[in-house]
C-alpha positions as a Markdown table, in Angstrom:
| # | Residue | x | y | z |
|---|---|---|---|---|
| 1 | Met | 182.6 | 240.2 | 172.4 |
| 2 | Val | 185.0 | 237.3 | 172.0 |
| 3 | Glu | 185.9 | 236.2 | 168.5 |
| 4 | Leu | 185.7 | 232.4 | 168.2 |
| 5 | Pro | 187.5 | 230.5 | 165.5 |
| 6 | Ser | 185.4 | 228.2 | 163.3 |
| 7 | Pro | 184.5 | 225.5 | 163.6 |
| 8 | Ile | 184.1 | 225.3 | 167.4 |
| 9 | Lys | 185.0 | 221.9 | 168.8 |
| 10 | Ser | 183.1 | 219.7 | 171.2 |
| 11 | Lys | 184.9 | 219.0 | 174.4 |
| 12 | Pro | 184.1 | 217.0 | 177.6 |
| 13 | Phe | 182.6 | 219.1 | 180.3 |
| 14 | Thr | 185.0 | 219.2 | 183.2 |
| 15 | Gly | 182.2 | 220.4 | 185.5 |
| 16 | Phe | 182.5 | 219.5 | 189.1 |
| 17 | Tyr | 185.5 | 217.2 | 188.6 |
| 18 | Asp | 187.7 | 220.0 | 187.4 |
| 19 | His | 189.9 | 221.1 | 190.3 |
| 20 | Gly | 190.6 | 224.5 | 188.9 |
| 21 | Pro | 190.0 | 227.7 | 190.9 |
| 22 | Val | 186.3 | 228.0 | 190.0 |
| 23 | Asp | 185.2 | 224.9 | 191.9 |
| 24 | Arg | 188.2 | 223.9 | 194.1 |
| 25 | Asp | 186.2 | 224.2 | 197.3 |
| 26 | Phe | 183.2 | 222.4 | 195.8 |
| 27 | Ser | 184.8 | 219.3 | 194.5 |
| 28 | Ala | 185.1 | 217.8 | 198.0 |
| 29 | Ser | 181.3 | 217.2 | 198.1 |
| 30 | Glu | 181.3 | 215.0 | 195.0 |
| 31 | Pro | 179.8 | 211.5 | 195.2 |
| 32 | Ser | 182.3 | 208.7 | 195.1 |
| 33 | Ile | 182.7 | 206.7 | 191.9 |
| 34 | Gly | 180.8 | 203.4 | 191.9 |
| 35 | Arg | 177.6 | 204.6 | 193.7 |
| 36 | Gln | 176.4 | 207.9 | 192.3 |
| 37 | Gln | 173.8 | 208.9 | 195.0 |
| 38 | Val | 172.6 | 212.3 | 195.9 |
| 39 | Asp | 174.9 | 214.0 | 198.4 |
| 40 | Ser | 173.0 | 214.8 | 201.5 |
| 41 | Ile | 174.8 | 218.1 | 201.8 |
| 42 | Val | 173.6 | 219.1 | 198.3 |
| 43 | His | 170.0 | 219.2 | 199.7 |
| 44 | Val | 171.0 | 222.7 | 201.0 |
| 45 | Tyr | 169.6 | 225.0 | 198.3 |
| 46 | Ala | 172.6 | 227.4 | 198.5 |
| 47 | Leu | 174.9 | 224.7 | 197.5 |
| 48 | Val | 172.7 | 223.7 | 194.5 |
| 49 | Arg | 172.8 | 227.3 | 193.4 |
| 50 | Ala | 176.6 | 227.1 | 193.7 |
| 51 | Arg | 176.7 | 224.0 | 191.5 |
| 52 | Ile | 174.7 | 225.7 | 188.8 |
| 53 | Glu | 177.0 | 228.7 | 189.0 |
| 54 | Val | 180.0 | 226.4 | 188.7 |
| 55 | Ala | 178.5 | 224.7 | 185.7 |
| 56 | Val | 178.0 | 228.1 | 183.9 |
| 57 | Leu | 181.4 | 229.4 | 184.8 |
| 58 | Asn | 183.2 | 226.3 | 183.6 |
| 59 | Phe | 181.2 | 226.3 | 180.4 |
| 60 | Leu | 182.1 | 230.0 | 179.7 |
| 61 | Arg | 185.7 | 229.4 | 180.7 |
| 62 | Ile | 186.1 | 226.7 | 178.1 |
| 63 | Leu | 184.2 | 228.7 | 175.5 |
| 64 | Thr | 186.4 | 231.7 | 175.9 |
| 65 | Ser | 189.7 | 229.8 | 176.2 |
| 66 | Pro | 192.5 | 230.0 | 173.6 |
| 67 | Asp | 191.2 | 226.7 | 172.4 |
| 68 | Pro | 187.5 | 227.2 | 172.6 |
| 69 | Ala | 185.0 | 224.4 | 172.5 |
| 70 | Ile | 181.4 | 223.6 | 173.4 |
| 71 | Ser | 181.4 | 221.4 | 176.4 |
| 72 | Asp | 179.4 | 218.2 | 176.4 |
| 73 | Leu | 177.3 | 217.6 | 179.5 |
| 74 | Pro | 178.1 | 214.3 | 181.3 |
| 75 | Leu | 175.0 | 212.7 | 182.8 |
| 76 | Ile | 174.9 | 209.5 | 184.9 |
| 77 | Lys | 173.3 | 206.9 | 182.7 |
| 78 | Arg | 169.7 | 206.0 | 183.7 |
| 79 | Asn | 169.3 | 202.6 | 182.2 |
| 80 | Ser | 169.2 | 199.0 | 183.4 |
| 81 | Ser | 172.8 | 198.3 | 182.4 |
| 82 | Asn | 174.0 | 201.0 | 184.8 |
| 83 | Ser | 171.8 | 200.1 | 187.7 |
| 84 | Arg | 172.3 | 197.9 | 190.7 |
| 85 | Val | 170.4 | 197.0 | 193.8 |
| 86 | Ser | 171.9 | 197.9 | 197.2 |
| 87 | Arg | 170.9 | 196.0 | 200.3 |
| 88 | Gly | 171.3 | 197.3 | 203.8 |
| 89 | Leu | 173.6 | 195.4 | 206.1 |
| 90 | Leu | 171.5 | 196.0 | 209.3 |
| 91 | Thr | 168.1 | 196.5 | 207.8 |
| 92 | Asp | 165.7 | 195.1 | 205.2 |
| 93 | Leu | 166.0 | 198.3 | 203.1 |
| 94 | Ser | 167.0 | 197.8 | 199.5 |
| 95 | Trp | 167.1 | 200.4 | 196.7 |
| 96 | Val | 168.1 | 200.9 | 193.1 |
| 97 | Phe | 171.3 | 202.9 | 192.6 |
| 98 | Leu | 173.1 | 204.0 | 189.4 |
| 99 | Ser | 176.8 | 203.1 | 188.9 |
| 100 | His | 179.5 | 205.2 | 187.3 |
| 101 | Ser | 178.7 | 205.0 | 183.5 |
| 102 | Phe | 178.0 | 208.3 | 181.8 |
| 103 | Cys | 176.2 | 209.5 | 178.7 |
| 104 | Thr | 176.4 | 213.0 | 177.2 |
| 105 | Arg | 174.2 | 215.8 | 175.9 |
| 106 | Ser | 176.0 | 217.6 | 173.1 |
| 107 | Leu | 175.2 | 220.7 | 171.1 |
| 108 | Met | 177.3 | 219.4 | 168.2 |
| 109 | Arg | 175.0 | 216.4 | 167.5 |
| 110 | Ala | 171.8 | 217.2 | 165.7 |
| 111 | Asn | 169.7 | 214.7 | 167.5 |
| 112 | Ala | 170.9 | 215.9 | 171.0 |
| 113 | Ala | 171.2 | 219.7 | 170.4 |
| 114 | Lys | 167.7 | 220.6 | 171.7 |
| 115 | Ala | 168.1 | 218.3 | 174.7 |
| 116 | Phe | 171.4 | 220.1 | 175.5 |
| 117 | Val | 169.7 | 223.5 | 175.4 |
| 118 | Arg | 166.8 | 222.2 | 177.5 |
| 119 | Val | 169.2 | 221.3 | 180.4 |
| 120 | Trp | 170.5 | 224.9 | 180.5 |
| 121 | Lys | 167.0 | 226.3 | 180.3 |
| 122 | Val | 165.8 | 224.2 | 183.2 |
| 123 | Met | 168.8 | 225.1 | 185.3 |
| 124 | Glu | 168.2 | 228.8 | 184.5 |
| 125 | Val | 164.6 | 228.7 | 185.7 |
| 126 | Cys | 165.5 | 226.5 | 188.8 |
| 127 | Phe | 168.2 | 229.0 | 189.7 |
| 128 | Leu | 165.8 | 231.9 | 189.7 |
| 129 | Ile | 163.3 | 229.8 | 191.8 |
| 130 | Leu | 166.0 | 229.1 | 194.4 |
| 131 | Val | 167.1 | 232.7 | 194.5 |
| 132 | Gln | 163.5 | 233.7 | 195.1 |
| 133 | Glu | 163.2 | 231.0 | 197.8 |
| 134 | Lys | 160.1 | 229.6 | 196.1 |
| 135 | Arg | 158.9 | 226.1 | 195.1 |
| 136 | Val | 157.1 | 224.9 | 192.0 |
| 137 | Thr | 155.5 | 221.6 | 190.9 |
| 138 | Gln | 156.7 | 219.9 | 187.7 |
| 139 | Arg | 153.5 | 221.1 | 186.1 |
| 140 | Glu | 154.1 | 224.7 | 187.1 |
| 141 | Leu | 157.7 | 224.4 | 185.8 |
| 142 | Phe | 156.3 | 223.2 | 182.4 |
| 143 | Tyr | 154.1 | 226.3 | 182.1 |
| 144 | Lys | 157.0 | 228.6 | 183.0 |
| 145 | Leu | 159.2 | 227.0 | 180.4 |
| 146 | Leu | 156.4 | 227.0 | 177.9 |
| 147 | Cys | 156.2 | 230.8 | 178.3 |
| 148 | Val | 159.9 | 231.6 | 178.1 |
| 149 | Ser | 161.1 | 228.9 | 175.7 |
| 150 | Pro | 158.2 | 227.5 | 173.7 |
| 151 | Glu | 160.5 | 226.5 | 170.9 |
| 152 | Tyr | 162.2 | 224.0 | 173.2 |
| 153 | Phe | 159.4 | 222.7 | 175.4 |
| 154 | Ser | 156.1 | 221.5 | 174.0 |
| 155 | Ser | 155.2 | 218.7 | 176.4 |
| 156 | Gln | 155.3 | 217.8 | 180.1 |
| 157 | Leu | 157.3 | 214.7 | 179.2 |
| 158 | Gln | 160.2 | 216.8 | 177.8 |
| 159 | Val | 160.3 | 218.8 | 181.1 |
| 160 | Asn | 160.2 | 215.6 | 183.2 |
| 161 | Arg | 163.1 | 214.1 | 181.2 |
| 162 | Thr | 165.1 | 217.3 | 181.4 |
| 163 | Ile | 164.6 | 217.5 | 185.2 |
| 164 | Gln | 166.1 | 214.0 | 185.4 |
| 165 | Asp | 169.0 | 215.2 | 183.2 |
| 166 | Val | 169.7 | 218.1 | 185.5 |
| 167 | Val | 169.6 | 215.8 | 188.5 |
| 168 | Ala | 172.0 | 213.5 | 186.8 |
| 169 | Leu | 174.3 | 216.5 | 185.9 |
| 170 | Leu | 174.3 | 218.3 | 189.3 |
| 171 | Arg | 174.0 | 215.1 | 191.4 |
| 172 | Cys | 171.3 | 216.7 | 193.5 |
| 173 | Ser | 167.6 | 215.9 | 194.3 |
| 174 | Arg | 164.8 | 217.5 | 192.4 |
| 175 | Tyr | 163.5 | 218.9 | 195.6 |
| 176 | Ser | 166.8 | 220.7 | 196.2 |
| 177 | Leu | 166.2 | 222.3 | 192.8 |
| 178 | Gly | 163.0 | 223.9 | 194.2 |
| 179 | Ile | 160.7 | 221.3 | 192.5 |
| 180 | Met | 157.9 | 219.8 | 194.6 |
| 181 | Ala | 156.3 | 216.5 | 194.0 |
| 182 | Ser | 152.8 | 216.5 | 192.5 |
| 183 | Ser | 151.2 | 214.1 | 194.9 |
| 184 | Arg | 148.2 | 211.8 | 194.1 |
| 185 | Gly | 148.4 | 209.7 | 197.2 |
| 186 | Val | 146.1 | 209.4 | 200.1 |
| 187 | Val | 146.2 | 207.6 | 203.4 |
| 188 | Ala | 143.5 | 206.4 | 205.8 |
| 189 | Gly | 143.2 | 204.2 | 208.9 |
| 190 | Arg | 144.8 | 204.1 | 212.3 |
| 191 | Leu | 147.3 | 206.9 | 211.9 |
| 192 | Leu | 147.5 | 210.2 | 213.7 |
| 193 | Leu | 149.4 | 212.9 | 211.8 |
| 194 | Gln | 150.5 | 216.3 | 213.0 |
| 195 | Glu | 152.1 | 219.0 | 210.9 |
| 196 | Pro | 154.3 | 221.5 | 212.7 |
| 197 | Asn | 152.2 | 224.0 | 214.6 |
| 198 | Gln | 149.0 | 222.4 | 213.3 |
| 199 | Glu | 146.2 | 220.3 | 214.9 |
| 200 | Val | 146.4 | 216.5 | 215.0 |
| 201 | Val | 144.6 | 214.8 | 212.0 |
| 202 | Asp | 143.0 | 211.4 | 212.7 |
| 203 | Cys | 143.2 | 209.5 | 209.3 |
| 204 | Ala | 140.5 | 207.2 | 210.5 |
| 205 | Glu | 138.0 | 210.1 | 210.4 |
| 206 | Cys | 138.8 | 211.4 | 206.9 |
| 207 | Gly | 136.1 | 209.3 | 205.2 |
| 208 | Ser | 136.5 | 207.3 | 202.1 |
| 209 | Ser | 138.6 | 210.0 | 200.4 |
| 210 | Gly | 141.3 | 209.7 | 203.0 |
| 211 | Tyr | 143.9 | 212.2 | 204.0 |
| 212 | Ala | 145.6 | 213.8 | 200.9 |
| 213 | Ile | 149.4 | 213.5 | 201.0 |
| 214 | Ser | 151.2 | 216.8 | 200.5 |
| 215 | Gly | 153.8 | 217.1 | 197.8 |
| 216 | Asp | 156.1 | 219.1 | 200.1 |
| 217 | Leu | 158.7 | 216.6 | 201.1 |
| 218 | Asn | 160.2 | 218.9 | 203.7 |
| 219 | Met | 156.8 | 219.0 | 205.5 |
| 220 | Leu | 156.4 | 215.2 | 205.2 |
| 221 | Asp | 159.8 | 214.8 | 206.8 |
| 222 | Lys | 158.6 | 216.8 | 209.8 |
| 223 | Leu | 155.3 | 215.1 | 210.3 |
| 224 | Leu | 154.7 | 213.6 | 213.7 |
| 225 | Met | 153.1 | 210.2 | 213.4 |
| 226 | Thr | 151.6 | 207.8 | 216.0 |
| 227 | Thr | 149.6 | 204.6 | 215.4 |
| 228 | Asp | 148.2 | 201.5 | 217.1 |
| 229 | Ala | 148.0 | 199.6 | 213.8 |
| 230 | Arg | 149.5 | 196.2 | 213.3 |
| 231 | Tyr | 149.9 | 196.4 | 209.5 |
| 232 | Ile | 150.5 | 198.9 | 206.7 |
| 233 | Ile | 148.6 | 197.9 | 203.5 |
| 234 | Val | 149.6 | 199.5 | 200.2 |
| 235 | Val | 146.7 | 199.5 | 197.8 |
| 236 | Glu | 147.2 | 199.8 | 194.1 |
| 237 | Lys | 143.8 | 201.0 | 193.0 |
| 238 | His | 142.0 | 204.1 | 194.3 |
| 239 | Ala | 138.6 | 202.5 | 193.9 |
| 240 | Ile | 139.6 | 199.6 | 196.1 |
| 241 | Phe | 141.1 | 202.0 | 198.7 |
| 242 | Gln | 137.9 | 204.0 | 198.8 |
| 243 | Arg | 135.8 | 200.9 | 199.3 |
| 244 | Leu | 138.1 | 199.7 | 202.1 |
| 245 | Ala | 138.1 | 203.1 | 203.8 |
| 246 | Glu | 134.3 | 203.4 | 203.5 |
| 247 | Asp | 133.9 | 199.9 | 205.1 |
| 248 | Arg | 136.4 | 201.0 | 207.8 |
| 249 | Val | 138.3 | 197.8 | 207.3 |
| 250 | Phe | 141.0 | 199.2 | 209.6 |
| 251 | Asn | 138.6 | 198.7 | 212.5 |
| 252 | His | 138.4 | 195.0 | 211.8 |
| 253 | Ile | 142.1 | 194.6 | 210.9 |
| 254 | Pro | 144.2 | 197.3 | 212.7 |
| 255 | Ser | 145.9 | 198.8 | 209.8 |
| 256 | Ile | 147.0 | 201.9 | 207.8 |
| 257 | Leu | 145.8 | 202.1 | 204.2 |
| 258 | Ile | 147.9 | 204.0 | 201.7 |
| 259 | Thr | 147.5 | 204.4 | 197.9 |
| 260 | Ala | 149.2 | 206.3 | 195.1 |
| 261 | Lys | 146.2 | 205.7 | 192.8 |
| 262 | Gly | 148.3 | 203.6 | 190.5 |
| 263 | Tyr | 152.0 | 204.0 | 189.8 |
| 264 | Pro | 153.6 | 205.5 | 192.9 |
| 265 | Asp | 154.5 | 209.2 | 193.0 |
| 266 | Ile | 157.5 | 210.6 | 194.9 |
| 267 | Ala | 155.5 | 212.0 | 197.8 |
| 268 | Thr | 153.6 | 208.8 | 198.5 |
| 269 | Arg | 156.8 | 206.8 | 198.3 |
| 270 | Phe | 158.4 | 209.2 | 200.7 |
| 271 | Leu | 155.6 | 209.0 | 203.2 |
| 272 | Leu | 155.7 | 205.2 | 203.1 |
| 273 | His | 159.4 | 205.3 | 203.5 |
| 274 | Arg | 158.9 | 207.5 | 206.6 |
| 275 | Met | 156.3 | 205.2 | 208.0 |
| 276 | Ser | 158.5 | 202.1 | 207.5 |
| 277 | Arg | 161.3 | 203.9 | 209.5 |
| 278 | Thr | 159.0 | 205.3 | 212.2 |
| 279 | Phe | 157.1 | 202.0 | 212.7 |
| 280 | Pro | 159.8 | 199.3 | 211.7 |
| 281 | Glu | 157.8 | 196.6 | 213.6 |
| 282 | Leu | 154.8 | 196.9 | 211.3 |
| 283 | Pro | 154.6 | 194.4 | 208.4 |
| 284 | Ile | 153.9 | 196.1 | 205.0 |
| 285 | Leu | 151.4 | 194.2 | 202.8 |
| 286 | Ala | 150.7 | 195.1 | 199.2 |
| 287 | Leu | 147.2 | 194.8 | 197.6 |
| 288 | Val | 147.9 | 194.8 | 193.9 |
| 289 | Asp | 146.8 | 193.1 | 190.7 |
| 290 | Trp | 148.6 | 189.8 | 190.1 |
| 291 | Asn | 150.2 | 190.9 | 186.8 |
| 292 | Pro | 153.4 | 192.6 | 185.6 |
| 293 | Ala | 151.9 | 196.1 | 186.2 |
| 294 | Gly | 151.1 | 195.2 | 189.9 |
| 295 | Leu | 154.6 | 193.8 | 190.4 |
| 296 | Ala | 156.1 | 196.9 | 188.8 |
| 297 | Ile | 154.2 | 199.1 | 191.3 |
| 298 | Leu | 155.3 | 196.9 | 194.2 |
| 299 | Cys | 159.0 | 197.0 | 193.1 |
| 300 | Thr | 158.9 | 200.8 | 192.7 |
| 301 | Phe | 157.7 | 201.2 | 196.3 |
| 302 | Lys | 160.4 | 198.8 | 197.5 |
| 303 | Phe | 163.4 | 199.6 | 195.3 |
| 304 | Gly | 162.7 | 202.9 | 193.6 |
| 305 | Ser | 163.0 | 203.3 | 189.8 |
| 306 | Ile | 166.0 | 203.4 | 187.5 |
| 307 | Gly | 164.9 | 206.8 | 186.1 |
| 308 | Met | 165.2 | 208.2 | 189.6 |
| 309 | Gly | 168.2 | 206.0 | 190.6 |
| 310 | Leu | 170.1 | 209.0 | 192.0 |
| 311 | Glu | 167.3 | 209.6 | 194.5 |
| 312 | Ala | 165.8 | 206.1 | 195.1 |
| 313 | Tyr | 167.5 | 205.6 | 198.4 |
| 314 | Arg | 165.5 | 208.4 | 199.9 |
| 315 | Tyr | 162.1 | 206.8 | 199.0 |
| 316 | Gly | 162.6 | 203.1 | 199.4 |
| 317 | Ala | 160.4 | 201.4 | 202.0 |
| 318 | Phe | 161.5 | 198.7 | 204.5 |
| 319 | Leu | 159.6 | 196.0 | 202.7 |
| 320 | Pro | 160.9 | 192.6 | 203.9 |
| 321 | Val | 162.2 | 190.2 | 201.3 |
| 322 | Ser | 159.4 | 187.8 | 202.3 |
| 323 | Phe | 156.5 | 190.3 | 202.2 |
| 324 | Gln | 153.1 | 189.1 | 201.3 |
| 325 | Ile | 151.4 | 190.2 | 198.1 |
| 326 | Leu | 147.6 | 190.4 | 198.5 |
| 327 | Ser | 146.4 | 189.8 | 194.9 |
| 328 | Leu | 142.9 | 190.9 | 193.8 |
| 329 | Ser | 142.7 | 187.9 | 191.4 |
| 330 | Val | 143.4 | 185.3 | 194.1 |
| 331 | Cys | 140.2 | 185.8 | 196.0 |
| 332 | Pro | 137.3 | 188.2 | 195.2 |
| 333 | Gly | 136.5 | 188.6 | 199.0 |
| 334 | Phe | 139.0 | 191.0 | 200.6 |
| 335 | Tyr | 138.2 | 190.0 | 204.2 |
| 336 | Ser | 138.6 | 186.3 | 203.7 |
| 337 | Met | 141.7 | 186.9 | 201.6 |
| 338 | Val | 143.4 | 189.1 | 204.2 |
| 339 | Ser | 142.4 | 186.8 | 207.1 |
| 340 | Ser | 144.8 | 184.2 | 205.8 |
| 341 | Phe | 147.7 | 186.6 | 206.3 |
| 342 | Val | 146.7 | 188.7 | 209.3 |
| 343 | Gln | 144.9 | 188.4 | 212.6 |
| 344 | Pro | 141.8 | 190.7 | 212.9 |
| 345 | Ala | 141.3 | 192.8 | 216.0 |
| 346 | Met | 139.4 | 191.1 | 218.8 |
């Protein structure tokens, strides 16, 4: 047992930017200052485990040093003042990214002490999940944490925010932490999908319910997709999506319909991102309410969100700057409204 003098000081966490022997080989994979994005190499689960181990070892090294201290945790700030929009030079792809400003989680501040502990608790559970080569949804992670640390986790919101803290600390994606997206999205229309070693699914024959989008991003990344559609239509409301699928509007207007049933989840954004890359010639239209909420949904599909600024570049869709918004309030008749933008099939 190490005797620590009192009081213990708070000290900046050297973490991955410390070039000591613990993480000398790891520092080379750090993101460059000015555009803190997820390193593609960190998607490898073994390297994420290594980052967690480095964080623990550096924390213990400072705690047991001759001048012991409790390390603050430096997190990339997730707010509008630290966000920028990046635009591709050769494509229409744009996305939100976070700059180089940091905030901290500290055990020495009363209002941040629990948030500090939550970060370590989530990293502990995620490390075990990765060692066991398993995957969990954010909801499953909440129940795990509720069982092992009920004094620190009482709501799903606390878990969601802490996951974002861990992503901001380790500079990795939540999927590389073993956390799957909980998908609400569905797709219908002129799209053929095939999972590895599975039969082909015709999304035009999935009825008004559509084809449920998996939360497994790795599987979505391996989907084989073919289409003869002319348009991709993003639908805000599930009820509108069901009506359009039931009326088989994609037979009149060759199109793919996709909805996240409201605010877009990660899996739906990722699939739209993949479709925009696989079918770059297809215009993407958005059928949303003509109000701030509809615009927010549209911007999230196109640019990503500030809260997920470290991962947004993976989920942005190739929506052109001059894309058309199909507003429900402009015209109550969908077919007459759409006909002003697109040409129906002959």
